[in-house]
Coordinates of C-alpha atoms and ligand atoms in Angstrom, one line a residue:
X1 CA 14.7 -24.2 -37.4
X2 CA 14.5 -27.6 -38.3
X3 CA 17.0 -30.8 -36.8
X4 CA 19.5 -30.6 -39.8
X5 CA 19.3 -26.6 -39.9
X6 CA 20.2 -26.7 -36.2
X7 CA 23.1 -29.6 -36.5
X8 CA 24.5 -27.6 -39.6
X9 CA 24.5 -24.3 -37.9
X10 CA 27.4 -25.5 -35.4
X11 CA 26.8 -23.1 -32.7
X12 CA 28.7 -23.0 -29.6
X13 CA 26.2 -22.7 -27.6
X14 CA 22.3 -22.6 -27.4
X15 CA 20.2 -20.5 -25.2
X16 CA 16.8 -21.2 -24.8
X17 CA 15.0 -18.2 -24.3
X18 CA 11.6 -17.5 -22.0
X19 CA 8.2 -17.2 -23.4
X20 CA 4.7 -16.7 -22.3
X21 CA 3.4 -20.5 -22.8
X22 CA 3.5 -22.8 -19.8
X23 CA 5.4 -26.6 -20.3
X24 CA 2.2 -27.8 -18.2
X25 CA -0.3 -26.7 -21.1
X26 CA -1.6 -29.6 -23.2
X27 CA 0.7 -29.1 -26.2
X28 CA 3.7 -27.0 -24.6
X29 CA 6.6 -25.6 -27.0
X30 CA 9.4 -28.4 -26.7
X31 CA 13.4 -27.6 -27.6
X32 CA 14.4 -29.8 -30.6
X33 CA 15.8 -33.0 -29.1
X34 CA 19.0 -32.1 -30.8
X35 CA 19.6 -29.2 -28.5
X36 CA 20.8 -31.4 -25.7
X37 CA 22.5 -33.8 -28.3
X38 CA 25.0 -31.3 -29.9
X39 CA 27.5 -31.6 -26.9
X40 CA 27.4 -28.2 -26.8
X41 CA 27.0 -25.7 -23.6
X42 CA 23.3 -25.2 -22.9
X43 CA 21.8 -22.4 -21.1
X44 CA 17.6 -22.2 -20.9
X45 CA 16.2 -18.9 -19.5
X46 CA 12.6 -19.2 -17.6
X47 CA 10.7 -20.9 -20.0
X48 CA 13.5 -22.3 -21.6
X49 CA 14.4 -23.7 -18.4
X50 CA 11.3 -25.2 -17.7
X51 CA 11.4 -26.8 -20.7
X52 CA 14.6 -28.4 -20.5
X53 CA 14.0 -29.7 -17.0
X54 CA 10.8 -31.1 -18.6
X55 CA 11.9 -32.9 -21.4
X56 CA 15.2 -34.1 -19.4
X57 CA 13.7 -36.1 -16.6
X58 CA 12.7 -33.1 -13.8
X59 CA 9.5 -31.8 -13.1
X60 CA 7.6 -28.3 -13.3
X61 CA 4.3 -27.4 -11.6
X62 CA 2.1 -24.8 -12.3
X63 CA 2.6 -22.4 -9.3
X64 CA 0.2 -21.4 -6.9
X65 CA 1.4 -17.6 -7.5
X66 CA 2.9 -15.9 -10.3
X67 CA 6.0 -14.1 -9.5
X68 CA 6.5 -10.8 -10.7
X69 CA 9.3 -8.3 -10.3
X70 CA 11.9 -8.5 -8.2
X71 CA 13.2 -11.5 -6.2
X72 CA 16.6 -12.4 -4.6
X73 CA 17.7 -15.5 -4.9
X74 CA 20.1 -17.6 -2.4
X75 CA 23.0 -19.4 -4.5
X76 CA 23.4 -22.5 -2.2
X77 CA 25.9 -24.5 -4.2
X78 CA 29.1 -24.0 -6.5
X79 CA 28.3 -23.2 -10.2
X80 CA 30.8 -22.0 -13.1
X81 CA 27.5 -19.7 -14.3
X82 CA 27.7 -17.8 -11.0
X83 CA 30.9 -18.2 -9.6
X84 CA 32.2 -14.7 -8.3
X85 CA 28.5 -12.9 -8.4
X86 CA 27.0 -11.8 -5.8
X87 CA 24.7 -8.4 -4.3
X88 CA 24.7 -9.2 -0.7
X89 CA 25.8 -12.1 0.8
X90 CA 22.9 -14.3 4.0
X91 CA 24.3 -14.7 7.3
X92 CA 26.1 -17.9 6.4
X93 CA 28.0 -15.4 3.4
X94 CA 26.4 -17.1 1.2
X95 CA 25.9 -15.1 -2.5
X96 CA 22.0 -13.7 -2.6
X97 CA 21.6 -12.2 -6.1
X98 CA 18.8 -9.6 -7.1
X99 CA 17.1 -10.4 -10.2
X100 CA 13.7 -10.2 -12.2
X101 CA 11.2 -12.6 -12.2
X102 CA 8.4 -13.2 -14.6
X103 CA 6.8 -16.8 -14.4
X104 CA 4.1 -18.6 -13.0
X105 CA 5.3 -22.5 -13.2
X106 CA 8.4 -23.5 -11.5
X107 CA 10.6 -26.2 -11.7
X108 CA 10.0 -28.9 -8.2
X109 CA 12.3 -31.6 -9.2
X110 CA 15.7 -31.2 -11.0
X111 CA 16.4 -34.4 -14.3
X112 CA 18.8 -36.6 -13.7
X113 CA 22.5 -35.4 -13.3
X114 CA 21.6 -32.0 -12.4
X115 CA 21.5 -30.1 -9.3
X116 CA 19.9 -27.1 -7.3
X117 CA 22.3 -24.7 -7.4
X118 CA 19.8 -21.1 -6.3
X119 CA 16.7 -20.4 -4.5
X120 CA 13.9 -17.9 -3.9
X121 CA 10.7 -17.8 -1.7
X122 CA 8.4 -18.6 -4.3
X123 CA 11.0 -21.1 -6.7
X124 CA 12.7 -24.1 -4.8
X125 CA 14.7 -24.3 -8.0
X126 CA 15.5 -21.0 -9.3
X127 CA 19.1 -22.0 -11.1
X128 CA 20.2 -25.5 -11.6
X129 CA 22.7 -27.1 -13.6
X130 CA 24.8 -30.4 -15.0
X131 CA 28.3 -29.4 -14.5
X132 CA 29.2 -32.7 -16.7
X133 CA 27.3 -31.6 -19.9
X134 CA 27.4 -27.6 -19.5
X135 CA 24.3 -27.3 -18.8
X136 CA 22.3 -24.6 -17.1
X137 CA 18.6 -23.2 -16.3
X138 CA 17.5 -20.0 -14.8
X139 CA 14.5 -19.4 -14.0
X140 CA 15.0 -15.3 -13.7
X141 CA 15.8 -13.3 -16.4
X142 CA 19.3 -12.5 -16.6
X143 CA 18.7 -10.5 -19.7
X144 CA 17.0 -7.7 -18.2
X145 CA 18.5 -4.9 -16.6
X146 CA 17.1 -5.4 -13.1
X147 CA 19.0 -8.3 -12.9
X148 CA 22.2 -6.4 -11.4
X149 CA 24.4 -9.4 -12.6
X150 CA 22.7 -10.6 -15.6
X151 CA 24.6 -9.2 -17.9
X152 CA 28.0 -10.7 -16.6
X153 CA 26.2 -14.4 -15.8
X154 CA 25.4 -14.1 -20.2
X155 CA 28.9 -12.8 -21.0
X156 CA 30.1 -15.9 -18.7
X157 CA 27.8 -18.5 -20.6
X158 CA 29.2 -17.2 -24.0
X159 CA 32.5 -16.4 -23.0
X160 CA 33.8 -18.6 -20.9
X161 CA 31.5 -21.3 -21.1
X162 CA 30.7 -21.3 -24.3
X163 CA 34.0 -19.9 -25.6
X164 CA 33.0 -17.4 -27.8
X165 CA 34.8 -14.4 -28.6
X166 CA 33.7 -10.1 -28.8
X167 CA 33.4 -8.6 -31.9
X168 CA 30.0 -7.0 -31.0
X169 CA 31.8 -3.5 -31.2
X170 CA 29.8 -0.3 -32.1
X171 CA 32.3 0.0 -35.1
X172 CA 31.8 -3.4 -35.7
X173 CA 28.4 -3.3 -35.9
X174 CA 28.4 0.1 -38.1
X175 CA 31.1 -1.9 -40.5
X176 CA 29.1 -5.1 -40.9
X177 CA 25.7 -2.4 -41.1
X178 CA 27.4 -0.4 -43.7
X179 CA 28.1 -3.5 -46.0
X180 CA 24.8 -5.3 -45.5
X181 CA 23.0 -2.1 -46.5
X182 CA 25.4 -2.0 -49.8
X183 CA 24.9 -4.9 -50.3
X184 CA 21.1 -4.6 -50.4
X185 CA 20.6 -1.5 -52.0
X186 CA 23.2 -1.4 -54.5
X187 CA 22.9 1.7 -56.5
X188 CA 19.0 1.7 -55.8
X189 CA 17.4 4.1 -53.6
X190 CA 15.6 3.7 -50.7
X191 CA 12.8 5.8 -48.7
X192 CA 12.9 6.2 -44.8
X193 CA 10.0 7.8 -42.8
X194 CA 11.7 9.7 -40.4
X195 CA 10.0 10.5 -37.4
X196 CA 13.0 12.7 -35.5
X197 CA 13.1 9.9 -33.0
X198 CA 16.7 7.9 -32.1
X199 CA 15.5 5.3 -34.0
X200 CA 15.0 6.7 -37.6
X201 CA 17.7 8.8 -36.5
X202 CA 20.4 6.7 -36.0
X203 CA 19.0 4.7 -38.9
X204 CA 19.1 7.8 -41.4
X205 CA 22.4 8.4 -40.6
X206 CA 23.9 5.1 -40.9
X207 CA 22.5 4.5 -44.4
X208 CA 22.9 8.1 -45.3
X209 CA 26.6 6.6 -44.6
X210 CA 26.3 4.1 -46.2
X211 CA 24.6 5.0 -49.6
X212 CA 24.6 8.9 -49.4
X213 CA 22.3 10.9 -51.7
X214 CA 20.4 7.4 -52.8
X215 CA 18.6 7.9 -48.9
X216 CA 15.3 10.0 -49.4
X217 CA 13.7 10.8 -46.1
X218 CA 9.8 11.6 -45.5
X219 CA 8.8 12.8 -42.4
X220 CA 5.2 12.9 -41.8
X221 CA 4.3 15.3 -39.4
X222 CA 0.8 13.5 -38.0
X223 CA 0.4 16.7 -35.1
X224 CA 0.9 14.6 -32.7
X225 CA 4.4 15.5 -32.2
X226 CA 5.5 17.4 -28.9
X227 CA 6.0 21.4 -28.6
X228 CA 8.1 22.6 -31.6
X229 CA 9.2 18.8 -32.4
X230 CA 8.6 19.1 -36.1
X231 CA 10.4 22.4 -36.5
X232 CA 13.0 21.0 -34.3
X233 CA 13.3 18.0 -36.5
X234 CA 13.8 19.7 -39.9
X235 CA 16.1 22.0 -38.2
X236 CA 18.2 19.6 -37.0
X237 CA 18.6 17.5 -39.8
X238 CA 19.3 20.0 -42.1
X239 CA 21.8 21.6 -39.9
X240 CA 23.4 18.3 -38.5
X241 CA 23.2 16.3 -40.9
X242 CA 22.7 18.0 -44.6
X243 CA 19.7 14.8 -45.4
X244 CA 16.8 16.4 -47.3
X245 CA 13.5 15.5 -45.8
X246 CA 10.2 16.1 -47.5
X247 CA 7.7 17.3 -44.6
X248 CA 4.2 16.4 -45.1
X249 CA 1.6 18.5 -42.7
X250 CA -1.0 15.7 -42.6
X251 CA -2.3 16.5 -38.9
X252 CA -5.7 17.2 -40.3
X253 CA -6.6 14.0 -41.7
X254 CA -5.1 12.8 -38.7
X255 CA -7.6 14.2 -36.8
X256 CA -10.7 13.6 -38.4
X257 CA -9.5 10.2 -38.9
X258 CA -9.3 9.3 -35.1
X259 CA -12.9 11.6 -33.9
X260 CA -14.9 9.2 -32.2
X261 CA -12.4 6.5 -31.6
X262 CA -11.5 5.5 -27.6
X263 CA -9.9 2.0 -28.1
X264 CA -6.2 2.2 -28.2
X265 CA -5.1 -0.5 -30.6
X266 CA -7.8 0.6 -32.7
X267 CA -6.6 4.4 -32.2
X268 CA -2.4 3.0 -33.2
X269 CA -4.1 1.0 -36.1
X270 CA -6.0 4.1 -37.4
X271 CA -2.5 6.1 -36.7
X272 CA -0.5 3.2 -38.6
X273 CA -2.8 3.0 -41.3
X274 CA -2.7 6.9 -42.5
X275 CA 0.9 6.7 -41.8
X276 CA 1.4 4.1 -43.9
X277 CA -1.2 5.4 -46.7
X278 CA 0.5 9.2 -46.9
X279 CA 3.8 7.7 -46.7
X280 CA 3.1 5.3 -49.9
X281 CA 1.4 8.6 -51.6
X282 CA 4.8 10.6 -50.9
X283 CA 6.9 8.1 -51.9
X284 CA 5.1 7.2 -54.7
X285 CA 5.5 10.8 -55.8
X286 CA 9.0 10.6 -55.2
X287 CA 9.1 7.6 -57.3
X288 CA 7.6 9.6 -60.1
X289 CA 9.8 12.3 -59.7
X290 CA 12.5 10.6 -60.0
X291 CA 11.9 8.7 -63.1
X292 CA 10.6 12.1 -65.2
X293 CA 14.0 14.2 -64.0
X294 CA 16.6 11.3 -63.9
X295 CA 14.9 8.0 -65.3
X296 CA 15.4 6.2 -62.7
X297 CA 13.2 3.5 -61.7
X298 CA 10.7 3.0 -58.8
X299 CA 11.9 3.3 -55.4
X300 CA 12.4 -0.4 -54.3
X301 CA 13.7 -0.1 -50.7
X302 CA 11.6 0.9 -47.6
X303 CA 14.2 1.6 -44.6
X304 CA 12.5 1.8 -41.0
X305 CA 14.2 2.2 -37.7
X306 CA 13.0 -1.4 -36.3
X307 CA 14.7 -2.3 -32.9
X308 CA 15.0 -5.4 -31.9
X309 CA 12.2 -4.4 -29.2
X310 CA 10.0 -3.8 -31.5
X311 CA 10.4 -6.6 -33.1
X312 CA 9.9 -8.9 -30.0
X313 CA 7.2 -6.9 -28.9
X314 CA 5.3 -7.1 -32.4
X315 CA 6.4 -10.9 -32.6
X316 CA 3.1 -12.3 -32.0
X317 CA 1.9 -11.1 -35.4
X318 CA 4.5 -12.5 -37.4
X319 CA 5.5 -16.1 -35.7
X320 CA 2.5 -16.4 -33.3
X321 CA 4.9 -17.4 -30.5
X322 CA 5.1 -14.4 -28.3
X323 CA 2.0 -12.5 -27.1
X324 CA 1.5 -9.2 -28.7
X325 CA 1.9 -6.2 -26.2
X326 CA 0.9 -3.7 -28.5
X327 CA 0.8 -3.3 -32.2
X328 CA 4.3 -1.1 -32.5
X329 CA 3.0 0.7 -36.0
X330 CA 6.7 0.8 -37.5
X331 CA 7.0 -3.0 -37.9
X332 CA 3.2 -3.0 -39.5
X333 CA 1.9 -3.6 -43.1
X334 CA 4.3 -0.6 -44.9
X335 CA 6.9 -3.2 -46.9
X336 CA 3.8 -5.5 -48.0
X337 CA 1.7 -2.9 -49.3
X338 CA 3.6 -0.9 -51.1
X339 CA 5.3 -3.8 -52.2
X340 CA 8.7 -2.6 -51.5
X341 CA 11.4 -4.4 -49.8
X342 CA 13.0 -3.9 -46.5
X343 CA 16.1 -2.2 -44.6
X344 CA 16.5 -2.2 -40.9
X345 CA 19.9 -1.9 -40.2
X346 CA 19.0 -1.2 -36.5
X347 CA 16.5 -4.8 -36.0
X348 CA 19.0 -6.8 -33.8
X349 CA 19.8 -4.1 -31.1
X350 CA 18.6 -2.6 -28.3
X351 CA 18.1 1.2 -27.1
X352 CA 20.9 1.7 -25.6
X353 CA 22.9 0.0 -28.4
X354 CA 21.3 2.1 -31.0
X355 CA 22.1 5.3 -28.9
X356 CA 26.0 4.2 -28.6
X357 CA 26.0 3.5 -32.6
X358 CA 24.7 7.3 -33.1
X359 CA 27.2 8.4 -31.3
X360 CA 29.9 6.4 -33.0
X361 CA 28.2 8.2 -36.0
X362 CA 28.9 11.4 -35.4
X363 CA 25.5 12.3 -34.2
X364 CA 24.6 15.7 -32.2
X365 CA 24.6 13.8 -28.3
X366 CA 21.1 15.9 -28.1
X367 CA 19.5 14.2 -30.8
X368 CA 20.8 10.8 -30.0
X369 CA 20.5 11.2 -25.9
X370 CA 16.5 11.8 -26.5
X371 CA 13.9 10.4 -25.1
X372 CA 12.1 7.9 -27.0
X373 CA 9.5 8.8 -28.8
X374 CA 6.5 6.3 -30.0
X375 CA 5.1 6.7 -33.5
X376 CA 1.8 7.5 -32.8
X377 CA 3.0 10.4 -30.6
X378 CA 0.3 11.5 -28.3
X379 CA -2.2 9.5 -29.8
X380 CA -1.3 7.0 -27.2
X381 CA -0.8 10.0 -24.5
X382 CA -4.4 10.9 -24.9
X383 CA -6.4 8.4 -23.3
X384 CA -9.3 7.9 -25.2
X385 CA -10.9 10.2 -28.3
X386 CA -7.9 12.3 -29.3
X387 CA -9.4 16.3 -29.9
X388 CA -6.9 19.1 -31.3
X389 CA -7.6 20.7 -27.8
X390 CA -6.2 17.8 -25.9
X391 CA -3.5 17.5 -28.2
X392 CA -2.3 20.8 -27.4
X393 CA -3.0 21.5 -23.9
X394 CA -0.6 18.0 -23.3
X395 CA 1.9 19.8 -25.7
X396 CA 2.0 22.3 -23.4
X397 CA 2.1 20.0 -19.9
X398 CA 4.7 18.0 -21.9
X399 CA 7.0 20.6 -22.8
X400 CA 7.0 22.1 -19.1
X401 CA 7.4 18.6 -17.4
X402 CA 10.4 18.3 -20.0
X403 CA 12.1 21.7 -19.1
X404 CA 11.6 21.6 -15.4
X405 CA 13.5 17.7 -15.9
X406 CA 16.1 19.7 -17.8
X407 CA 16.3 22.7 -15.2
X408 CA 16.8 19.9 -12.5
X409 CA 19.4 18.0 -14.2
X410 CA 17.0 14.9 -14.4
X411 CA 16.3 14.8 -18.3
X412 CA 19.4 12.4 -18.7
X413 CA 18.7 10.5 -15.1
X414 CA 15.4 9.2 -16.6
X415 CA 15.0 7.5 -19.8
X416 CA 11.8 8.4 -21.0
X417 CA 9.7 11.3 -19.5
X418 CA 6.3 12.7 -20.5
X419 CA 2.8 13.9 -19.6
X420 CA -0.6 11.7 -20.5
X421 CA -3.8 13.4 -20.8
X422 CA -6.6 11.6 -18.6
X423 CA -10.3 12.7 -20.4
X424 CA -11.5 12.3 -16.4
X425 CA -12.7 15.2 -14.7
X426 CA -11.7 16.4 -11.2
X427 CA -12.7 19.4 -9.1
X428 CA -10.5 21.9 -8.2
X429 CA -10.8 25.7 -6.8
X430 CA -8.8 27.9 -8.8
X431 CA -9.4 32.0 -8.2
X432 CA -11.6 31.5 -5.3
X433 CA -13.9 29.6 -7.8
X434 CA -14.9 26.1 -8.2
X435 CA -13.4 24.4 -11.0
X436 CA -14.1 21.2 -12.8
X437 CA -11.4 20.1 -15.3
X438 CA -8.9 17.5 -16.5
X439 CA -6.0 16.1 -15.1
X440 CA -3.1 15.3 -16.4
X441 CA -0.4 12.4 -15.2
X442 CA 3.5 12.5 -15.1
X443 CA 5.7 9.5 -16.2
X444 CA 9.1 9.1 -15.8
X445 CA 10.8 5.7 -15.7
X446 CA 14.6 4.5 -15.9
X447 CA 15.6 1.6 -17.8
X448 CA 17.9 0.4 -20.6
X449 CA 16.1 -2.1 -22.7
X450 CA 12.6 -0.6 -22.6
X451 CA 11.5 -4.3 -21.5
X452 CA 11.4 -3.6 -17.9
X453 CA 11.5 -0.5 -16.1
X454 CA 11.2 1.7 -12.7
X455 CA 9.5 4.7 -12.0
X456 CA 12.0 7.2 -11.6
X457 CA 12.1 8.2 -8.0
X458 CA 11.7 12.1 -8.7
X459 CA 12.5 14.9 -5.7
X460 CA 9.1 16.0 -4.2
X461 CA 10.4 19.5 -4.7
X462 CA 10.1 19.4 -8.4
X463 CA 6.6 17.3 -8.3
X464 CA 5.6 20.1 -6.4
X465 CA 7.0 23.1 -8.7
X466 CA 5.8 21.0 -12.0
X467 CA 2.0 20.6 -10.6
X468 CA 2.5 24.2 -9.2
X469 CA 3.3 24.9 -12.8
X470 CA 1.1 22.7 -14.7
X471 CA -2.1 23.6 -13.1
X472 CA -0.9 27.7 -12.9
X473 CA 0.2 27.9 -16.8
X474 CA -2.2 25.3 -18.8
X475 CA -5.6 26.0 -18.9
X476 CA -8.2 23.1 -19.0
X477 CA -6.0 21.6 -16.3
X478 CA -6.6 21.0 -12.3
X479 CA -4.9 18.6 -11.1
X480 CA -1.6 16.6 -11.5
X481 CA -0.8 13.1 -10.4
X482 CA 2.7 11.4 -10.9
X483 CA 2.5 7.5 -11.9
X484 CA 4.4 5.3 -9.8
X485 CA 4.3 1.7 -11.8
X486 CA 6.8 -0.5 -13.0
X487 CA 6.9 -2.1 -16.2
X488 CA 5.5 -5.1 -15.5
X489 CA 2.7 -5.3 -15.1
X490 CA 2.5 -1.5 -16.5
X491 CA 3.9 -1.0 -19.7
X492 CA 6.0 2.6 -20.5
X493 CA 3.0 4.4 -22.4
X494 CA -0.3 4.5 -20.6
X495 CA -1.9 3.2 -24.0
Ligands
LIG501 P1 5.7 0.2 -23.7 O1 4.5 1.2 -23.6 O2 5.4 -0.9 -24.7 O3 6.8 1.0 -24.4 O4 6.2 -0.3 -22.4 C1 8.2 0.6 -24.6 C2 8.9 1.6 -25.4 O5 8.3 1.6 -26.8 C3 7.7 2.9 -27.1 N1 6.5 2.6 -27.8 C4 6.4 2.7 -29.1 N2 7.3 3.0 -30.1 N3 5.6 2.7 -31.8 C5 6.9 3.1 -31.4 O6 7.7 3.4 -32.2 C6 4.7 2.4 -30.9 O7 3.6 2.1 -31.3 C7 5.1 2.4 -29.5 N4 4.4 2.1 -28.4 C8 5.3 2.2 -27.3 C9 7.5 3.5 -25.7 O8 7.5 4.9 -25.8 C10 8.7 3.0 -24.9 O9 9.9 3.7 -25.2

């Protein structure tokens, strides 16, 4: 956004978000002077922070030690941003606030007219603001779930400080969703490769809402899918939600496509790429169908269940700002190719927005309450070469981690549960004879946003009974080992 673009837009506020540069680099990322010229409220998250304290007199070192993870941070003076929030409280009772850090340079000196207003161990300046022009930096993230109070400090900022008002409703959001996509489509039709996860989910039933029998979904079943998932799928849409849905078996040229390959972006490229190719050779049959039984022209709109994580997370390919985690296959080359345009009615929302909209919906709570699910399936569960055999002896791991969860009453305590295959090989004495097989890992985290999580804390009892189970019921396997990393620095998936 240019000067003029940002002095026309008349915001209320501006946040400046955080990033992965560093405002010590040679040629750092700098806010448009404008930003602090607007007279508006100003609130800059981590990077954002740095750079504001930067470019408005302070100064920001490059820190001996990154700071990852969590961090508690002492609020040592009065601040409208804070006012009211607090975990624990020190021994003087002053507020000590739990939050996530991410950042290796810190602000050491405060601009002109600001103040210190929070601390941690490794940031003397972890929150500071200029009361007089609204005005504030944190250097946490307030936007992640770990961050107990982050989510009240952001309404604060746009509510109160900012003065903005709520119409970010779930019927809102359908409303607004329901007109864009008219909008769009008209009285076209569109394609949507449904995968059975919430995402497509959610998204086939909000623009089967919205445009009815002009929604055509393909689902192409890559055998990568957990136990039964693909009969599941059909069975539920048809039954929940009368879509039809052309299935396409195409695990075969799956697998010969990935023999050989052990690199995982090139394995989710590979996975992308067929995707993409049987999904253009289905619709464009579709197409064709269409125009010899009705006349009607080529199919012009592509719909894809992009989240706004996704899109963040895929960034670094489009605006070459933010790094690229991994290459999330949904937001890849499909609309370009095939020369189609694009609907994602889901692309500014989180998770555990999406889930609340499916609900509003009318969708079945089991199909909406799912795990995710990532495109490639286990082709990111299987570390290194994916083999039929390995795909099915996870299947089966996967499926008894997921009922034992169930059994337990943890399924809907985690958010995303589910085995990975390790191509190691470890020794193990099963029968009274020595045995030499693979291993498979457990992961189960809790989070919201997908952008940081825990490791959910499972009882030993049911690590016991699932590698009890595991080991006893799925051949090829000897051993079991539960993951215990957070995201960061681990990610959710192991690939
Ligand atoms: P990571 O592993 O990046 O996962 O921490 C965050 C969330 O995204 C899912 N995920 C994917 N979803 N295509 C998808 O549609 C992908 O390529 C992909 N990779 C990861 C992951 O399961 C978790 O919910």
């Amino acid at each position: 956004m240019d000067e003029s673009a940002l002095r026309d837009f008349g915001a209320a506020g501006i946040i400046l978000s955080g990033g992965p540069e560093s405002v010590v680099a040679d040629h750092p990322l700098v806010a448009l002077p404008a930003v602090f010229e607007l007279g508006v409220p100003v609130l800059g998250i981590c990077y954002g922070m740095q750079a504001m304290a930067k470019q408005l007199g302070g100064a920001v070192e490059a820190g001996a030690e990154r700071e990852f993870g969590y961090a508690q941070v002492s609020v040592v003076a009065d601040c409208p941003l804070l006012t009211g929030f607090a975990d624990s409280h020190d021994e003087q009772d002053r507020p000590l606030l739990d939050v996530w850090m991410s950042h290796g340079d810190r602000v050491v000196r405060v601009p002109p007219g600001f103040c210190a207003v929070g601390a941690t161990d490794n940031a003397p300046v972890a929150v500071m603001a200029d009361e007089a022009r609204r005005f504030y930096g944190l250097q946490f993230h307030p936007e992640v779930t770990h961050t107990r109070q982050g989510k009240h400090m952001l309404a604060r900022f746009v509510h109160d400080i900012c003065g903005c008002g709520t119409a970010w409703t779930p019927a809102n959001i359908i409303d607004d969703a329901l007109t864009r996509v008219r909008a769009q489509v008209g009285e076209e039709r569109v394609v949507l490769a449904l995968s059975g996860g919430v995402d497509s989910s959610v998204a086939a039933a909000l623009l089967h809402r919205a445009i009815g029998k002009q929604l055509h979904c393909i689902f192409v079943d890559h055998g990568l899918l957990r136990l039964h998932e693909g009969d599941e799928v059909m069975a539920t849409f048809a039954r929940h939600m009368g879509v039809s849905v052309k299935r396409v078996d195409a695990q075969e040229r799956f697998m010969s496509a990935l023999a050989g390959v052990t690199d995982p972006e090139e394995k989710r490229k590979i996975i992308g790429r067929l995707f993409v190719e049987i999904f253009e050779e289905e619709a464009c049959k579709l197409s064709a169908g269409e125009m010899g039984r009705q006349g009607m022209g080529t199919i012009r709109f592509l719909a894809q269940g992009t989240i706004y994580p996704d899109v963040i997370e895929s960034a670094g390919s489009v605006t070459g700002k933010a790094h690229v985690i991994k290459s999330h296959h949904n937001v890849g080359g499909l609309p370009q190719r095939m020369n189609m345009e694009l609907v994602e009615p889901l692309r500014e929302l989180f998770k555990d927005e999406v889930r609340t909209l499916g609900i509003e919906l009318g969708l079945a709570r089991e199909m909406v309450c799912r795990h995710p699910f990532p495109g490639p399936g286990l082709g990111v569960r299987i570390l290194g070469e994916v083999r039929l055999q390995y795909a099915h002896t996870l299947r089966l791991a996967d499926a008894i981690f997921l009922q034992e969860l169930r059994n337990a009453g943890w399924y809907d305590r985690v958010s995303q549960a589910f085995a990975v295959y390790l191509p190691v090989y470890s020794v193990g004495v099963m029968g009274d004879q020595r045995c030499y097989e693979h291993v498979i890992a457990l992961r189960a985290v809790e989070t919201v946003d997908f952008m940081t999580a825990h490791w959910a804390h499972l009882p030993y009892e049911l690590l016991e009974r699932l590698s009890t189970r595991i080991i006893n019921e799925v051949a090829g396997v000897s051993r079991v080992v539960y993951d215990i990393s957070g995201k960061p620095p681990a990610t959710i998936e192991w690939e």
